[in-house]
Short mmCIF file of C-alpha atoms in Angstrom, two decimals:
data_model
loop_
_atom_site.label_atom_id
_atom_site.label_comp_id
_atom_site.label_asym_id
_atom_site.label_seq_id
_atom_site.Cartn_x
_atom_site.Cartn_y
_atom_site.Cartn_z
CA MET A 1020 85.54 61.22 -57.10
CA ALA A 1021 85.73 64.86 -57.26
CA GLN A 1022 82.38 66.53 -58.23
CA GLY A 1023 81.48 70.03 -59.04
CA PRO A 1024 79.08 71.91 -56.67
CA GLY A 1025 76.29 72.08 -59.04
CA ASP A 1026 76.04 68.14 -59.21
CA GLN A 1027 76.93 67.15 -55.67
CA ARG A 1028 73.15 66.54 -54.62
CA ALA A 1029 72.37 65.15 -57.96
CA VAL A 1030 74.62 62.05 -57.95
CA GLY A 1031 74.01 59.03 -55.80
CA ILE A 1032 70.58 60.21 -54.07
CA ALA A 1033 68.83 57.21 -52.91
CA ASP A 1034 65.32 56.11 -53.54
CA PRO A 1035 63.36 56.53 -50.33
CA GLU A 1036 62.32 52.53 -50.52
CA GLU A 1037 66.08 51.78 -50.64
CA SER A 1038 67.08 54.30 -47.84
CA SER A 1039 69.12 53.30 -44.94
CA PRO A 1040 67.76 52.51 -41.46
CA ASN A 1041 69.94 55.44 -40.28
CA MET A 1042 68.04 58.14 -42.82
CA ILE A 1043 66.16 59.64 -40.26
CA VAL A 1044 69.49 60.42 -38.16
CA TYR A 1045 71.14 61.57 -41.34
CA CYS A 1046 68.27 64.12 -42.31
CA LYS A 1047 68.38 65.60 -38.77
CA ILE A 1048 72.24 66.09 -38.68
CA GLU A 1049 72.07 67.32 -42.37
CA ASP A 1050 69.44 70.05 -41.31
CA ILE A 1051 71.88 71.25 -38.67
CA ILE A 1052 74.88 71.11 -40.95
CA THR A 1053 72.91 73.22 -43.38
CA LYS A 1054 72.00 75.86 -40.77
CA MET A 1055 75.44 75.69 -39.53
CA GLN A 1056 76.89 76.78 -43.00
CA ASP A 1057 74.23 79.33 -43.59
CA ASP A 1058 75.83 82.91 -43.08
CA LYS A 1059 72.42 84.61 -43.35
CA THR A 1060 71.06 82.87 -40.20
CA GLY A 1061 74.01 83.33 -38.07
CA GLY A 1062 75.99 79.98 -39.27
CA VAL A 1063 79.39 79.02 -37.96
CA PRO A 1064 82.27 81.78 -39.50
CA ILE A 1065 84.16 79.81 -42.18
CA ARG A 1066 87.42 81.40 -43.06
CA THR A 1067 90.85 81.01 -44.59
CA VAL A 1068 93.76 81.07 -42.09
CA LYS A 1069 97.28 81.82 -42.74
CA SER A 1070 99.71 79.31 -41.59
CA PHE A 1071 103.54 79.95 -42.01
CA LEU A 1072 104.02 80.13 -45.82
CA SER A 1073 100.60 78.73 -46.79
CA LYS A 1074 96.83 79.33 -46.50
CA ILE A 1075 94.39 77.00 -45.19
CA PRO A 1076 90.99 77.49 -46.93
CA SER A 1077 87.46 77.01 -45.93
CA VAL A 1078 88.00 76.17 -42.12
CA VAL A 1079 86.08 76.37 -38.97
CA THR A 1080 87.44 75.87 -35.20
CA GLY A 1081 86.26 73.37 -33.01
CA THR A 1082 85.31 75.98 -30.21
CA ASP A 1083 83.16 77.91 -32.76
CA VAL A 1084 81.16 74.63 -33.77
CA VAL A 1085 80.58 73.79 -29.75
CA GLN A 1086 79.57 77.31 -29.28
CA TRP A 1087 77.15 77.41 -32.22
CA LEU A 1088 75.63 74.02 -31.10
CA MET A 1089 74.94 75.36 -27.63
CA LYS A 1090 73.53 78.68 -28.89
CA ASN A 1091 71.26 77.20 -31.59
CA LEU A 1092 70.09 73.93 -29.98
CA SER A 1093 69.68 75.18 -26.46
CA ILE A 1094 72.50 73.10 -25.00
CA GLU A 1095 73.65 74.07 -21.53
CA ASP A 1096 76.24 71.67 -20.80
CA PRO A 1097 79.62 71.90 -23.05
CA VAL A 1098 80.19 68.26 -22.69
CA GLU A 1099 76.82 67.43 -24.34
CA ALA A 1100 77.59 69.83 -27.12
CA ILE A 1101 81.04 68.26 -27.83
CA HIS A 1102 79.38 64.80 -27.63
CA LEU A 1103 76.71 65.85 -30.31
CA GLY A 1104 79.84 67.32 -32.37
CA SER A 1105 81.41 63.96 -32.09
CA LEU A 1106 78.22 62.20 -33.39
CA ILE A 1107 78.21 64.40 -36.27
CA ALA A 1108 81.83 64.28 -37.16
CA ALA A 1109 81.83 60.43 -36.77
CA GLN A 1110 79.23 60.24 -39.44
CA GLY A 1111 81.58 62.41 -41.89
CA TYR A 1112 79.68 65.64 -42.02
CA ILE A 1113 82.56 67.56 -40.42
CA PHE A 1114 85.99 66.32 -39.91
CA PRO A 1115 89.54 67.51 -38.81
CA ILE A 1116 91.74 68.53 -41.33
CA SER A 1117 94.99 67.22 -39.66
CA ASP A 1118 93.66 64.08 -38.32
CA HIS A 1119 92.05 60.85 -39.43
CA VAL A 1120 90.04 60.50 -36.17
CA LEU A 1121 86.80 61.69 -36.49
CA THR A 1122 85.93 63.58 -33.10
CA MET A 1123 85.17 66.94 -31.91
CA LYS A 1124 87.35 68.98 -29.65
CA ASP A 1125 86.54 72.13 -28.19
CA ASP A 1126 89.80 74.02 -28.94
CA GLY A 1127 91.49 75.73 -31.93
CA THR A 1128 91.69 72.55 -34.00
CA PHE A 1129 90.69 73.26 -37.82
CA TYR A 1130 87.67 71.40 -39.23
CA ARG A 1131 86.13 71.47 -42.68
CA PHE A 1132 82.56 70.73 -43.78
CA GLN A 1133 82.15 67.60 -45.79
CA ALA A 1134 80.74 68.25 -49.65
CA PRO A 1135 77.08 66.85 -49.88
CA TYR A 1136 78.46 64.51 -52.69
CA PHE A 1137 80.22 62.38 -49.79
CA TRP A 1138 77.22 62.59 -47.39
CA PRO A 1139 76.28 59.23 -46.00
CA SER A 1140 72.63 59.76 -47.01
CA ASN A 1141 73.78 58.90 -50.47
CA CYS A 1142 73.79 55.11 -49.24
CA TRP A 1143 76.95 54.32 -51.05
CA GLU A 1144 78.65 51.11 -50.47
CA PRO A 1145 82.14 51.78 -51.52
CA GLU A 1146 83.86 48.41 -52.67
CA ASN A 1147 87.53 47.64 -51.99
CA THR A 1148 88.30 48.40 -55.60
CA ASP A 1149 87.15 51.90 -55.05
CA TYR A 1150 89.29 51.86 -51.95
CA ALA A 1151 92.33 50.52 -54.03
CA ILE A 1152 91.90 53.23 -56.77
CA TYR A 1153 91.91 56.13 -54.10
CA LEU A 1154 95.13 54.76 -52.28
CA CYS A 1155 96.69 54.26 -55.62
CA LYS A 1156 95.82 57.81 -56.71
CA ARG A 1157 97.34 59.09 -53.25
CA THR A 1158 100.70 57.57 -54.12
CA MET A 1159 100.77 59.37 -57.41
CA GLN A 1160 100.02 62.93 -55.67
CA ASN A 1161 101.89 65.50 -53.34
CA LYS A 1162 103.78 63.13 -51.07
CA ALA A 1163 104.45 65.52 -48.45
CA ARG A 1164 100.64 66.49 -48.20
CA LEU A 1165 99.09 63.08 -49.06
CA GLU A 1166 101.49 60.70 -47.72
CA LEU A 1167 99.90 57.34 -46.92
CA ALA A 1168 99.65 56.68 -43.13
CA ASP A 1169 101.14 53.19 -41.92
CA TYR A 1170 97.78 51.52 -41.99
CA GLU A 1171 96.95 52.77 -45.19
CA ALA A 1172 100.24 51.38 -46.75
CA GLU A 1173 99.38 47.96 -45.25
CA ASN A 1174 95.80 48.18 -46.99
CA LEU A 1175 97.14 49.21 -50.13
CA ALA A 1176 99.70 46.24 -50.03
CA ARG A 1177 96.94 43.80 -49.09
CA LEU A 1178 94.73 45.08 -51.66
CA GLN A 1179 97.48 44.84 -54.47
CA ARG A 1180 97.71 41.05 -53.70
CA ALA A 1181 94.02 40.69 -53.67
CA PHE A 1182 93.55 42.45 -57.03
CA ALA A 1183 96.70 41.36 -58.61
CA ARG A 1184 94.97 40.27 -61.91
CA LYS A 1185 93.26 43.78 -62.43
CA TRP A 1186 95.83 45.83 -60.79
CA GLU A 1187 96.47 47.50 -64.32
CA PHE A 1188 92.82 48.44 -64.69
CA ILE A 1189 92.85 50.13 -61.16
CA PHE A 1190 96.19 51.94 -61.88
CA MET A 1191 94.64 53.15 -65.02
CA GLN A 1192 91.54 54.60 -62.89
CA ALA A 1193 93.74 56.25 -60.53
CA GLU A 1194 96.09 57.68 -62.99
CA ALA A 1195 92.91 59.33 -64.99
CA GLN A 1196 91.76 60.63 -61.62
CA VAL A 1197 94.85 62.56 -60.91
CA LYS A 1198 94.83 63.78 -64.54
CA ILE A 1199 91.36 65.41 -63.81
CA ASP A 1200 92.43 66.79 -60.41
CA ARG A 1201 95.53 68.40 -61.73
CA LYS A 1202 93.15 70.67 -64.01
CA LYS A 1203 91.57 72.05 -60.90
CA ASP A 1204 92.50 75.20 -59.16
CA LYS A 1205 95.11 74.58 -56.21
CA THR A 1206 92.99 75.63 -53.30
CA GLU A 1207 89.72 73.76 -54.81
CA ARG A 1208 92.00 70.75 -55.09
CA LYS A 1209 93.29 70.98 -51.58
CA ILE A 1210 89.54 71.07 -50.27
CA LEU A 1211 88.63 68.35 -52.32
CA ASP A 1212 91.37 65.80 -51.28
CA SER A 1213 90.64 66.43 -47.62
CA GLN A 1214 87.03 65.68 -48.43
CA GLU A 1215 87.93 62.57 -50.19
CA ARG A 1216 90.15 61.65 -47.33
CA ALA A 1217 87.40 62.11 -44.90
CA PHE A 1218 85.18 60.03 -46.92
CA TRP A 1219 87.42 57.29 -46.66
CA ASP A 1220 88.11 57.77 -42.77
CA VAL A 1221 84.32 56.98 -42.29
CA HIS A 1222 84.19 53.78 -44.62
CA ARG A 1223 87.70 52.47 -44.02
CA PRO A 1224 88.37 54.03 -40.48
CA VAL A 1225 91.67 54.08 -38.44
CA PRO A 1226 92.29 50.76 -36.60
CA GLY A 1227 90.69 50.91 -33.21
CA CYS A 1228 88.13 53.60 -34.33
CA VAL A 1229 84.24 52.62 -34.55
CA ASN A 1230 83.07 51.93 -38.07
CA THR A 1231 79.61 54.11 -38.44
CA THR A 1232 78.74 52.13 -41.58
CA GLU A 1233 78.37 48.54 -40.19
CA MET A 1234 76.22 46.29 -42.06
CA ASP A 1235 72.66 46.22 -41.35
CA ILE A 1236 69.57 44.26 -42.28
CA ARG A 1237 68.44 46.20 -45.34
CA LYS A 1238 71.97 46.32 -46.63
CA CYS A 1239 72.22 42.42 -46.18
CA ARG A 1240 68.90 42.47 -48.23
CA ARG A 1241 70.40 44.40 -51.13
CA LEU A 1242 73.60 42.25 -51.03
CA LYS A 1243 71.59 38.88 -51.17
CA ASN A 1244 69.65 40.25 -54.13
CA PRO A 1245 71.76 39.14 -57.35
CA GLN A 1246 69.64 41.50 -59.48
CA LYS A 1247 70.87 44.54 -57.59
CA VAL A 1248 73.90 46.27 -59.15
CA LYS A 1249 75.93 48.06 -56.51
CA LYS A 1250 76.98 51.69 -57.03
CA SER A 1251 80.57 52.56 -57.33
CA VAL A 1252 82.03 56.11 -56.00
CA TYR A 1253 84.32 56.20 -59.04
CA GLY A 1254 81.22 55.29 -61.56
CA VAL A 1255 82.29 51.87 -62.33
CA THR A 1256 80.24 48.98 -61.21
CA GLU A 1257 81.62 45.94 -59.40
CA GLU A 1258 80.36 43.72 -62.19
CA SER A 1259 82.41 45.46 -64.77
CA GLN A 1260 85.41 45.72 -62.36
CA ALA A 1261 85.15 41.97 -61.78
CA GLN A 1262 85.16 40.52 -65.48
CA SER A 1263 87.70 41.26 -68.17
CA PRO A 1264 87.02 40.72 -71.84
CA VAL A 1265 88.71 37.36 -71.63
CA HIS A 1266 87.04 35.93 -68.57
CA VAL A 1267 83.47 35.98 -69.18
CA LEU A 1268 81.08 34.13 -66.85
CA SER A 1269 80.21 30.55 -68.48
CA GLN A 1270 76.92 30.27 -66.87
CA PRO A 1271 74.03 32.69 -66.73
CA ILE A 1272 73.26 34.17 -63.42
CA ARG A 1273 70.33 32.10 -61.85
CA LYS A 1274 66.87 33.50 -61.17
CA THR A 1275 65.71 33.99 -57.70
CA THR A 1276 63.41 31.35 -56.63
CA LYS A 1277 60.63 31.00 -54.17
CA GLU A 1278 62.87 29.08 -51.90
CA ASP A 1279 65.68 32.09 -51.92
CA ILE A 1280 62.98 34.31 -50.93
CA ARG A 1281 61.92 32.06 -48.22
CA LYS A 1282 65.41 31.81 -47.02
CA GLN A 1283 65.88 35.64 -47.11
CA ILE A 1284 62.87 35.99 -45.10
CA THR A 1285 63.89 33.24 -42.67
CA PHE A 1286 67.30 35.04 -42.44
CA LEU A 1287 65.88 38.74 -41.73
CA ASN A 1288 63.42 37.56 -39.28
CA THR A 1289 66.24 35.98 -37.34
CA GLN A 1290 68.16 39.04 -37.32
CA ILE A 1291 64.88 41.29 -36.21
CA ASP A 1292 64.29 38.64 -33.29
CA ARG A 1293 67.99 38.85 -31.96
CA HIS A 1294 67.97 39.55 -28.66
CA CYS A 1295 69.31 43.03 -27.97
CA LEU A 1296 69.89 44.81 -24.69
CA LYS A 1297 69.27 48.71 -24.49
CA MET A 1298 72.29 50.97 -23.43
CA SER A 1299 70.24 52.18 -20.69
CA LYS A 1300 69.56 48.50 -19.08
CA VAL A 1301 73.26 47.69 -19.53
CA ALA A 1302 74.07 51.05 -17.65
CA GLU A 1303 71.73 50.35 -15.01
CA SER A 1304 72.83 46.66 -14.52
CA LEU A 1305 76.66 48.13 -14.38
CA ILE A 1306 75.82 50.95 -11.67
CA ALA A 1307 73.91 48.26 -9.60
CA TYR A 1308 76.77 45.94 -9.65
CA THR A 1309 79.07 48.63 -8.86
CA GLU A 1310 77.17 49.96 -5.98
CA GLN A 1311 76.78 46.20 -4.68
CA TYR A 1312 80.48 45.29 -4.61
CA MET A 1313 81.77 48.94 -4.05
CA GLU A 1314 82.18 48.34 -0.19
CA TYR A 1315 84.28 45.14 -0.94
CA ASP A 1316 86.82 46.98 -2.82
CA PRO A 1317 89.52 48.26 -0.28
CA LEU A 1318 90.78 50.84 -2.92
CA ILE A 1319 87.40 52.53 -3.04
CA THR A 1320 85.95 51.77 0.52
CA PRO A 1321 88.27 51.93 3.75
CA ALA A 1322 88.73 48.54 5.02
CA GLU A 1323 88.84 47.40 8.52
CA PRO A 1324 91.00 46.97 10.47
CA SER A 1325 93.17 48.41 7.71
CA ASN A 1326 94.07 48.27 4.12
CA PRO A 1327 96.63 45.59 3.26
CA TRP A 1328 97.09 46.95 -0.12
CA ILE A 1329 98.60 50.23 1.20
CA SER A 1330 100.02 49.08 4.37
CA ASP A 1331 102.06 46.22 6.02
CA ASP A 1332 99.19 45.12 8.08
CA VAL A 1333 97.68 41.86 6.83
CA ALA A 1334 95.02 41.30 9.45
CA LEU A 1335 92.08 42.00 7.12
CA TRP A 1336 93.14 38.85 5.04
CA ASP A 1337 93.79 36.80 8.07
CA ILE A 1338 90.23 37.69 8.94
CA GLU A 1339 89.06 36.73 5.27
CA MET A 1340 90.84 33.32 5.65
CA SER A 1341 89.28 32.38 9.23
CA LYS A 1342 86.48 30.12 9.72
CA GLU A 1343 84.66 32.94 11.53
CA PRO A 1344 83.13 35.01 8.73
CA SER A 1345 82.57 38.82 9.04
CA GLN A 1346 79.13 40.44 8.46
CA GLN A 1347 80.29 41.66 5.01
CA ARG A 1348 81.21 38.11 3.99
CA VAL A 1349 78.04 36.47 5.24
CA LYS A 1350 76.17 39.22 3.35
CA ARG A 1351 78.11 38.63 0.13
CA TRP A 1352 76.73 35.00 0.14
CA GLY A 1353 73.36 36.28 -0.76
CA PHE A 1354 74.43 38.14 -3.81
CA SER A 1355 74.75 34.91 -6.08
CA PHE A 1356 75.10 31.33 -6.08
CA ASP A 1357 78.76 31.64 -7.32
CA GLU A 1358 79.63 33.67 -4.34
CA ILE A 1359 78.67 31.13 -1.70
CA LEU A 1360 80.64 28.39 -3.95
CA LYS A 1361 83.64 30.39 -4.04
CA ASP A 1362 83.87 30.84 -0.05
CA GLN A 1363 84.96 27.75 1.76
CA VAL A 1364 82.96 28.82 4.88
CA GLY A 1365 80.06 29.50 2.70
CA ARG A 1366 80.20 26.08 1.12
CA ASP A 1367 80.55 24.47 4.37
CA GLN A 1368 77.32 26.40 5.66
CA PHE A 1369 75.50 25.50 2.44
CA LEU A 1370 76.46 22.08 2.73
CA ARG A 1371 75.24 21.59 6.48
CA PHE A 1372 71.89 23.06 5.27
CA LEU A 1373 71.71 20.50 2.47
CA GLU A 1374 72.40 17.77 4.89
CA SER A 1375 69.42 18.82 6.59
CA GLU A 1376 67.48 18.55 3.81
CA PHE A 1377 68.85 14.87 2.69
CA SER A 1378 70.25 16.45 -0.51
CA SER A 1379 73.96 17.08 0.31
CA GLU A 1380 74.84 14.46 -2.40
CA ASN A 1381 74.21 17.28 -4.97
CA LEU A 1382 76.98 19.66 -3.56
CA ARG A 1383 79.27 16.62 -2.86
CA PHE A 1384 79.20 15.70 -6.80
CA TRP A 1385 79.48 19.16 -7.83
CA LEU A 1386 82.86 19.58 -5.59
CA ALA A 1387 84.03 16.02 -6.75
CA VAL A 1388 83.65 17.16 -10.46
CA GLN A 1389 85.58 20.41 -9.90
CA ASP A 1390 88.43 18.42 -8.08
CA LEU A 1391 88.51 15.92 -10.91
CA LYS A 1392 89.44 18.86 -13.41
CA LYS A 1393 92.46 19.32 -11.35
CA GLN A 1394 93.62 15.91 -10.94
CA PRO A 1395 97.06 14.72 -12.47
CA LEU A 1396 96.11 12.86 -15.96
CA GLN A 1397 97.41 9.30 -14.67
CA ASP A 1398 94.59 9.63 -11.62
CA VAL A 1399 91.94 11.17 -13.88
CA ALA A 1400 90.56 7.59 -15.07
CA LYS A 1401 90.48 6.15 -11.57
CA ARG A 1402 88.69 9.26 -10.10
CA VAL A 1403 86.23 9.10 -12.99
CA GLU A 1404 85.09 5.53 -11.96
CA GLU A 1405 85.00 6.50 -8.30
CA ILE A 1406 82.64 9.35 -9.01
CA TRP A 1407 80.39 7.25 -11.10
CA GLN A 1408 80.05 4.44 -8.62
CA GLU A 1409 79.31 6.81 -5.78
CA PHE A 1410 76.78 9.12 -7.65
CA LEU A 1411 75.74 7.78 -10.77
CA ALA A 1412 75.87 3.92 -10.97
CA PRO A 1413 72.67 2.00 -10.34
CA GLY A 1414 72.37 1.48 -6.86
CA ALA A 1415 74.97 4.26 -5.73
CA PRO A 1416 75.17 5.14 -2.36
CA SER A 1417 74.70 8.84 -2.93
CA ALA A 1418 72.66 9.03 -6.00
CA ILE A 1419 71.90 12.14 -7.52
CA ASN A 1420 68.75 13.21 -9.62
CA LEU A 1421 69.70 13.53 -13.35
CA ASP A 1422 67.48 14.09 -16.34
CA SER A 1423 67.56 11.08 -18.79
CA HIS A 1424 69.35 13.17 -21.56
CA SER A 1425 72.30 14.14 -19.09
CA TYR A 1426 72.41 10.56 -17.78
CA GLU A 1427 72.62 9.20 -21.29
CA ILE A 1428 75.26 11.68 -22.34
CA THR A 1429 77.46 11.06 -18.96
CA SER A 1430 77.16 7.42 -19.51
CA GLN A 1431 78.70 7.40 -23.07
CA ASN A 1432 81.33 9.88 -21.65
CA VAL A 1433 82.52 7.45 -18.75
CA LYS A 1434 83.43 4.77 -21.37
CA ASP A 1435 86.32 7.11 -22.48
CA GLY A 1436 86.78 9.02 -19.15
CA GLY A 1437 88.29 12.55 -18.93
CA ARG A 1438 88.76 15.35 -16.84
CA TYR A 1439 85.43 16.69 -18.41
CA THR A 1440 83.47 13.69 -18.47
CA PHE A 1441 80.81 14.80 -15.88
CA GLU A 1442 80.47 18.27 -17.57
CA ASP A 1443 76.68 17.80 -18.71
CA ALA A 1444 75.65 16.35 -15.32
CA GLN A 1445 77.62 18.93 -13.25
CA GLU A 1446 75.79 21.78 -15.23
CA HIS A 1447 72.46 20.11 -14.62
CA ILE A 1448 73.15 19.82 -10.65
CA TYR A 1449 74.49 23.39 -10.56
CA LYS A 1450 71.26 24.81 -12.16
CA LEU A 1451 69.18 22.52 -9.96
CA MET A 1452 70.91 23.69 -6.67
CA LYS A 1453 70.98 27.52 -7.92
CA SER A 1454 67.21 27.37 -8.67
CA ASP A 1455 66.01 25.44 -5.85
CA SER A 1456 68.33 24.74 -2.89
CA TYR A 1457 70.16 28.24 -2.61
CA ALA A 1458 66.92 30.04 -2.54
CA ARG A 1459 65.58 27.87 0.06
CA PHE A 1460 69.04 28.43 2.03
CA LEU A 1461 69.00 32.22 1.78
CA ARG A 1462 65.15 32.05 3.30
CA SER A 1463 66.25 29.51 5.97
CA ASN A 1464 66.60 30.08 9.51
CA ALA A 1465 70.32 28.93 9.67
CA TYR A 1466 71.29 31.86 7.21
CA GLN A 1467 69.38 34.49 8.77
CA ASP A 1468 70.48 33.59 12.22
CA LEU A 1469 74.05 33.77 11.14
CA LEU A 1470 73.42 36.99 9.33
CA LEU A 1471 71.71 38.64 12.22
CA ALA A 1472 74.24 37.10 14.78
CA LYS A 1473 77.13 39.06 12.67
CA LYS A 1474 75.42 42.18 12.90
CA LYS A 1475 75.47 42.40 16.63
CA PRO A 1476 78.45 44.38 18.10
#
């Protein structure tokens, strides 16, 4: 895996047509990294640091990187510079030498630049066999400096079980790599070991860390193309790893047909048309929700008459339990349909409104189905029959308006009644009340008068 400085950019350069969708980002980051390492234009100072009885070669500090970003990219806020540095580190272009977590810290933490050979712009997709060779090689090297972390040891054991039939081949590859590494200078070997470790921290991150190399649409296309031979970090293709001289495929690889292409196109169109939300929209929704409910959180907004969570006064809870709702409580009914359904007084007010419109059977049916879900098992069958006769049977006294599809499903469910027999019918009635009756209730004089009455002193 270790390469000389002269062939670092020559190995694994991807064809522009096959480039990753992230290539624009990679190019921008690599432009920054190149300037950062250029001493002639005022790059970050790279130095060798003495540490006890040893030396740490070719390192920079987090503070130096942050200061350089602020100076050369016209960034005024240090937090923004740290965030940009963390994004660069997450892609593996710069990494901490003593930690597997790829983040940037504005302190004396030592970082090292990644070799161009390992840059993600090379579009490698390392296989599990490559990872197994790397972990196996680590067990043969300096135990004190390159000891496997707990999650790496677990991964090695898992890979050893998965590749039991060709583990001898993997071991031989790792052994060959170790022999090559031992011929290198000690300082050079130390740098390359850390760069190789950082490469795998990107492609096989620590549990809980974000994987910046998640599968994308173009990678899916390459994986689905049987004619495409994947690259390997160690120069051995997956096909040659998967086969042995004894076990040869009995059938030739099937040629791609028009139907295969059509399926690929359908799959990719589905991926492109997926509903995605912008982070800005998500943030706006979260902020709006927080602002809307902030006054209802007694730990953020002082409660009246007192906060029962930090005092012995439970007057606030008594007020909330009373049938005389406060202004805040009435106002909350207008936030969403679920809010009014959760409040007993709100449900009563909504039921009165529905009675005035001669459609109270909808809410009564919804409440009956909710109650059915809490019934003891021995009472469920009887209660199902009662609900059916009251709301859905031909000539029912409180017949509800269901579409034919929901009615057909519910009719079949009643034959073998259970707690969720009326699930489809309940969902239909819920949507009907939410889109029609609830909107009219909020505009009604009954709700407006109640809201204005509670605003009076």
